[in-house]
Coordinates of C-alpha atoms in Angstrom, one line a residue:
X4 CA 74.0 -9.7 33.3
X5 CA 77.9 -9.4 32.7
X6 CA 80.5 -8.3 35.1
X7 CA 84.1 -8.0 34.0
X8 CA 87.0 -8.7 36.3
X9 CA 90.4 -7.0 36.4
X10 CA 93.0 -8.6 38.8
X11 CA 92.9 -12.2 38.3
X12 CA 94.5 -13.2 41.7
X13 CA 93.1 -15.1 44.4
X14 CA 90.1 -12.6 45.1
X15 CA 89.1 -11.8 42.1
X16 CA 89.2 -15.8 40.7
X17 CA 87.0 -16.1 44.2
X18 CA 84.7 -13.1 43.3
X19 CA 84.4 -14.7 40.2
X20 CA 83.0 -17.9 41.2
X21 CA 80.9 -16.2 43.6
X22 CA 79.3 -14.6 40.9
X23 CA 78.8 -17.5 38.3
X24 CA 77.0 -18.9 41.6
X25 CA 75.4 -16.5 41.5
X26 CA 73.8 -17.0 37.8
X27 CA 75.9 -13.7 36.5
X28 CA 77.9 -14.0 33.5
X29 CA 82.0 -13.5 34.4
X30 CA 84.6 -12.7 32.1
X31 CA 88.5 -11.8 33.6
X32 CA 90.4 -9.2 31.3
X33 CA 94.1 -11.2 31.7
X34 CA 97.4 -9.7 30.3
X35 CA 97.9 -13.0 28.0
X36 CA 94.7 -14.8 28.0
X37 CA 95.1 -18.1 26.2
X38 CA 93.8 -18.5 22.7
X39 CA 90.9 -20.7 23.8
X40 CA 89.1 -17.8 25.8
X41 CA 88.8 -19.8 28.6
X42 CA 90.3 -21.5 31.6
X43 CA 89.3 -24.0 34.0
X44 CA 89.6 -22.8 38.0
X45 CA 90.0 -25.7 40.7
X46 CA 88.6 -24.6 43.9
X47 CA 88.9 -26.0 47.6
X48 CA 86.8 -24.9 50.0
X49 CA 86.8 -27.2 53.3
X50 CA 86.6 -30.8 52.1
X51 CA 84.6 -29.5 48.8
X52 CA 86.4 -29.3 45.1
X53 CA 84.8 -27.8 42.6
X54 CA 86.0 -27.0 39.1
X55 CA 84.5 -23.9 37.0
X56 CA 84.9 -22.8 34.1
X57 CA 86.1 -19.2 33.8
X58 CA 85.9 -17.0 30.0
X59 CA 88.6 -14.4 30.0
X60 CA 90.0 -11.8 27.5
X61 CA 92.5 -9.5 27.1
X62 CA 92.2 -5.8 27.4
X63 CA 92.1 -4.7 23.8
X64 CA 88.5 -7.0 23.3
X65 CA 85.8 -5.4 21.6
X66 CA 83.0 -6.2 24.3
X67 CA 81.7 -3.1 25.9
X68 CA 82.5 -3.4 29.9
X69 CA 79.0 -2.1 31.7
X70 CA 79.4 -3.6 35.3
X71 CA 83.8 -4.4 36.5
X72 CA 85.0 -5.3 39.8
X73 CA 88.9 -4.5 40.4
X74 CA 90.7 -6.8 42.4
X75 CA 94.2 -5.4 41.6
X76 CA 97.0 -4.2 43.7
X77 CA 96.1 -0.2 44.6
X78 CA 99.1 1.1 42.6
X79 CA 98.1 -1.0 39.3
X80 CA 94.9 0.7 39.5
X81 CA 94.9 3.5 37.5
X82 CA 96.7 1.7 34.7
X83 CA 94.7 -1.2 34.5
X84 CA 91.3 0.9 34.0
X85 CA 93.3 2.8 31.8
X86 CA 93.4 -0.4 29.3
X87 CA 90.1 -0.6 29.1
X88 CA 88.7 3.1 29.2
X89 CA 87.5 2.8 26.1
X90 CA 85.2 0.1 26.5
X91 CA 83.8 1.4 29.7
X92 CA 80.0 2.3 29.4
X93 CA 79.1 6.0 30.6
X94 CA 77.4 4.8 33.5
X95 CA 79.1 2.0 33.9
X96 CA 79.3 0.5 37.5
X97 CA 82.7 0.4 39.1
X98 CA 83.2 -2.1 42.4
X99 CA 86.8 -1.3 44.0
X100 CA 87.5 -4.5 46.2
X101 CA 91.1 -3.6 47.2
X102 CA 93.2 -3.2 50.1
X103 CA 94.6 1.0 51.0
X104 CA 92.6 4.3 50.0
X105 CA 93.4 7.0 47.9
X106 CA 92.5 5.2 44.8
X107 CA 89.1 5.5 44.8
X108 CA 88.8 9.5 44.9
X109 CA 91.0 9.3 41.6
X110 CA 88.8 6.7 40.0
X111 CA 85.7 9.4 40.6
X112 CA 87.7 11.9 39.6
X113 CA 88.8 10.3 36.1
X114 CA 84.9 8.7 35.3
X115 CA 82.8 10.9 36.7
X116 CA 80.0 9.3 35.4
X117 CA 80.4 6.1 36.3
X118 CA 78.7 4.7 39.1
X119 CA 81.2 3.9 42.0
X120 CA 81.6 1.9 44.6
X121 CA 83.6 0.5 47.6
X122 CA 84.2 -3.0 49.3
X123 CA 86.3 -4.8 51.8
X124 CA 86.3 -8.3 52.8
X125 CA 87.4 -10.6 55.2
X126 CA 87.5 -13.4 53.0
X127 CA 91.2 -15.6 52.7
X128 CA 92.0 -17.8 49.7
X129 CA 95.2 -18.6 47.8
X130 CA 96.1 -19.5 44.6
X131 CA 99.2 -22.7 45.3
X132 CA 99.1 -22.8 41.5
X133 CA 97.4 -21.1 38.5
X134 CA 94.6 -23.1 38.0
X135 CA 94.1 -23.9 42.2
X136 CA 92.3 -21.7 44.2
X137 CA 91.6 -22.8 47.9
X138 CA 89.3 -20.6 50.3
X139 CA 90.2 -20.5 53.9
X140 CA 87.5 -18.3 54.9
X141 CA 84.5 -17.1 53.9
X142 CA 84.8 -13.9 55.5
X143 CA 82.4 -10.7 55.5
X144 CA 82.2 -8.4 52.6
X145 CA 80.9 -4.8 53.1
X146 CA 80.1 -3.2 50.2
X147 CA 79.0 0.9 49.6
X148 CA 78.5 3.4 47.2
X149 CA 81.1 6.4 46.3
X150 CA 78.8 8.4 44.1
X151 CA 74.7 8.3 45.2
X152 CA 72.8 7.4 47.7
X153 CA 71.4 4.3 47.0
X154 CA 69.8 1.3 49.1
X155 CA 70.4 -1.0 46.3
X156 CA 73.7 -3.4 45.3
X157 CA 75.1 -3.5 42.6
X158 CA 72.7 -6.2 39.6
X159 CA 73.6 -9.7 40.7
X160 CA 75.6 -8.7 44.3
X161 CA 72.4 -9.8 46.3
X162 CA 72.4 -13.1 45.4
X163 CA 76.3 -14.3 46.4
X164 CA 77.2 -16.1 49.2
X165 CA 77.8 -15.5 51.5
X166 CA 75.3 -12.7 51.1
X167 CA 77.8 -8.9 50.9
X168 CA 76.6 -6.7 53.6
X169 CA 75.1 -3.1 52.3
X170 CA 76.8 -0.3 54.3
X171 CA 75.6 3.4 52.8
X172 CA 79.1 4.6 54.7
X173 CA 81.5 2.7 53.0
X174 CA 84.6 5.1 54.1
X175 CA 84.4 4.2 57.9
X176 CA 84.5 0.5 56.7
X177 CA 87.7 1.8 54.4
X178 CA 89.3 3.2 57.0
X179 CA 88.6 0.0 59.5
X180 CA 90.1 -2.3 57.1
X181 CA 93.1 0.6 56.4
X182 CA 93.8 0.8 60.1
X183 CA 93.9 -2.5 60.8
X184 CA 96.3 -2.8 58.1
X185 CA 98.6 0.1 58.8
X186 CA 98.7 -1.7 62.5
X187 CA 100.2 -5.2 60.9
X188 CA 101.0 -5.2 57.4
X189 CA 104.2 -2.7 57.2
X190 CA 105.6 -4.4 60.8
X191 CA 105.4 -7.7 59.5
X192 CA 107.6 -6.6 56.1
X193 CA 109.7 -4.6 58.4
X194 CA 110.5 -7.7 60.9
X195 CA 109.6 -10.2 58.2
X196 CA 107.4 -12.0 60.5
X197 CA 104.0 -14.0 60.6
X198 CA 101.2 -11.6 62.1
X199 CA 101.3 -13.3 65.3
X200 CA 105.0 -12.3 66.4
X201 CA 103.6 -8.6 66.9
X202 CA 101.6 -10.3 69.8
X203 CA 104.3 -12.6 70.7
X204 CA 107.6 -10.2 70.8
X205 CA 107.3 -7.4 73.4
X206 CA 109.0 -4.9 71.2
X207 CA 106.6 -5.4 67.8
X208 CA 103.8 -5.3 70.3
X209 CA 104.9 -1.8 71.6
X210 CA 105.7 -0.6 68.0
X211 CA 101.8 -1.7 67.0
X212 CA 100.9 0.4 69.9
X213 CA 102.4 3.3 68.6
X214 CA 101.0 2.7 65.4
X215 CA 97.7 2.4 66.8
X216 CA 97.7 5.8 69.2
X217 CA 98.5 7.4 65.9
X218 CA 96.4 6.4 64.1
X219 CA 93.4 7.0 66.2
X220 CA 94.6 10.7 67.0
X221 CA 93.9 11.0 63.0
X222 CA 90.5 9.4 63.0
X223 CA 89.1 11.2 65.9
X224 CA 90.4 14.8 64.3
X225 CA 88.3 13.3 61.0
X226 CA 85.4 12.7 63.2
X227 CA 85.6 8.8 62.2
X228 CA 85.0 6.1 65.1
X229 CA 86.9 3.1 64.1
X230 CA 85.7 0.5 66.7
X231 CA 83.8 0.3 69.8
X232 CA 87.4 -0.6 71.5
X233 CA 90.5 0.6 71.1
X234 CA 92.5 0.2 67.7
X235 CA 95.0 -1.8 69.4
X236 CA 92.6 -4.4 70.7
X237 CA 91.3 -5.2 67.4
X238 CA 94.6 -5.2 65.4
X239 CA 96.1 -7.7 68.4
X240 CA 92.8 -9.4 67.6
X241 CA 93.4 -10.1 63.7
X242 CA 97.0 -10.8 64.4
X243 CA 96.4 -13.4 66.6
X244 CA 93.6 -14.9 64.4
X245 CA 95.8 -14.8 61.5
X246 CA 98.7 -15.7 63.3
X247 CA 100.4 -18.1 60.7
X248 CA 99.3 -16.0 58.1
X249 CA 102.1 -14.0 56.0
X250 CA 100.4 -10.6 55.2
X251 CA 100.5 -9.3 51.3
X252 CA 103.3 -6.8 52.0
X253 CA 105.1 -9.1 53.1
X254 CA 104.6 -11.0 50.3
X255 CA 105.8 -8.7 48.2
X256 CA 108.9 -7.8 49.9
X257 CA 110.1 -11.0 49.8
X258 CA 109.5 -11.4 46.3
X259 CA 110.8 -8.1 45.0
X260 CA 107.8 -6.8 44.2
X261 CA 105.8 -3.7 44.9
X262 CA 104.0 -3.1 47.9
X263 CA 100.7 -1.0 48.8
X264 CA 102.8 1.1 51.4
X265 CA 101.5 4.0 49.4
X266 CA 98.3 3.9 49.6
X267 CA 98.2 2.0 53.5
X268 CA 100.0 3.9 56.1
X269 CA 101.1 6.7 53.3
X270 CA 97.2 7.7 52.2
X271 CA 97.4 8.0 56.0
X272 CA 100.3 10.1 56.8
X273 CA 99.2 12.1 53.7
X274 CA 95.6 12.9 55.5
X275 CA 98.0 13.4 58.9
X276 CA 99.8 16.1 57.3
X277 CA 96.9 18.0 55.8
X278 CA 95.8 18.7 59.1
X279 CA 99.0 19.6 60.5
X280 CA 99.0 16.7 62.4
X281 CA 102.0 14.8 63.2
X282 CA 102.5 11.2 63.0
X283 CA 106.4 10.4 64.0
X284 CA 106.2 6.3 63.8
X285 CA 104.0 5.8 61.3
X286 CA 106.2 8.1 58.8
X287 CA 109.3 6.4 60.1
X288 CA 107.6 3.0 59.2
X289 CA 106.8 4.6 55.6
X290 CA 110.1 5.4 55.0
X291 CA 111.5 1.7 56.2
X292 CA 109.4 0.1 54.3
X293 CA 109.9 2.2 51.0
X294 CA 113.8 1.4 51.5
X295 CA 113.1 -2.3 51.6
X296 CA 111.4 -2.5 48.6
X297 CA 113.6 -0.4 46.8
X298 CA 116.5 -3.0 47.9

């Protein structure tokens, strides 16, 4: 069995070897692949190297795609299936393993007949150069089908390791991960701080708060429990266990590029106002945070 990649950062190089572990065949769809149709990853994982040997291609190959997991950014989404729609399969299987919401409705809504699905993990690794990849953390992976109802992963998931947990309501685990991110990732490009300042500094820790309240008003009107505690005892949680850690947005910030803002706390003010319900500090974050990376 196959399985295409798009987004060739660090979790989708990780996914990959995950799944050559696994026995599947892995191919990355790369912007300029190099002419040999292959590279060679380095990977560190505790005290254990490891080299594989990844194939990759570029969008415009011939090879029908029957099985692809997306790794990219949420915004590059739609594009990025859009340079391979041709190849997809009618029933192909889709695995979204991406941070925000939003862009999985629309990835339904444009292959309907594709079979769809959602994922989130805990699992950290880096990429210090192109061909390094080291794994800080194994993490949890949740994965859950979008379109049927269906005990079974998707053909070669069962055998990774660590073993992906099968959820049938993948949204609540969406909207875990999406909360958790609203909570820290915008206030750490806003203050351009490690996660563990919004534990550290009073006033962060009182913004987060905010956040949180918010946040939870929504999920309660949506009839979604997040956690068996409250929002902000979890975020304060995965702050302080990350604490060094500089989160992806703000990442991007500092590197002019684009950030998820979008499809994080803006899918979330976007549900907020459909209900008529008002979310003052998160839509004031949104707006900070689409200035900065305008700048």
């Amino acid at each position: 069995m196959k399985w295409h990649i798009l987004g060739a950062g660090a979790m989708g190089n990780l996914f990959a070897t995950r799944l050559l572990q696994a026995g599947q065949d892995v191919s990355l769809i790369l912007r300029q692949p190099n002419p040999e149709g292959y590279y060679q990853l380095h990977c560190l994982e505790g005290k254990a190297r490891r080299t594989y040997t990844l194939t990759a291609q570029s969008a415009s190959a011939d090879e029908a795609i029957c099985r692809l997991l997306i790794t990219t950014k949420a915004y590059d989404t739609q594009a990025a299936l859009a340079s391979v729609a041709d190849r997809l399969t009618p029933d192909a299987t889709l695995v979204l393993l991406q941070n925000g919401m939003g862009q999985h409705q629309t990835v339904q809504q444009q292959h309907p007949s594709a079979d769809v699905w959602g994922a989130v993990t805990t699992a950290g690794a880096w990429r210090p150069q192109p061909d390094e990849l080291v794994c800080v953390a194994a993490g949890e992976t949740h994965i859950g089908p979008f379109t049927a109802e269906t005990a079974a992963l998707p053909a070669g998931w069962t055998a990774l390791t660590p073993a992906p947990i099968y959820v049938q309501d993948i949204q609540t685990a969406l909207w875990r991960k999406l909360a958790i991110n609203c909570a820290i990732n915008p206030l750490t490009a806003l203050h351009r701080c490690h996660n563990g300042k919004l534990v550290e500094n009073p006033e962060f820790y009182q913004q987060m708060q905010q956040l949180c309240d918010e946040i939870e008003t929504l999920t309660h009107s949506l009839g979604i429990t997040l956690f068996a505690t409250d929002l902000i005892d979890q975020a304060a949680k995965v702050a302080q266990a990350t604490a060094d850690n500089r989160s992806s947005m703000l990442q991007d910030i500092c590197h002019g590029r684009p950030t998820e803002i979008e499809f994080i706390t803006g899918y979330v003010c976007s549900q907020a106002d459909q209900l008529g319900i008002d979310l003052p500090c998160n839509k004031a974050l949104l707006s900070q945070v689409r200035a900065l990376s305008a700048t």
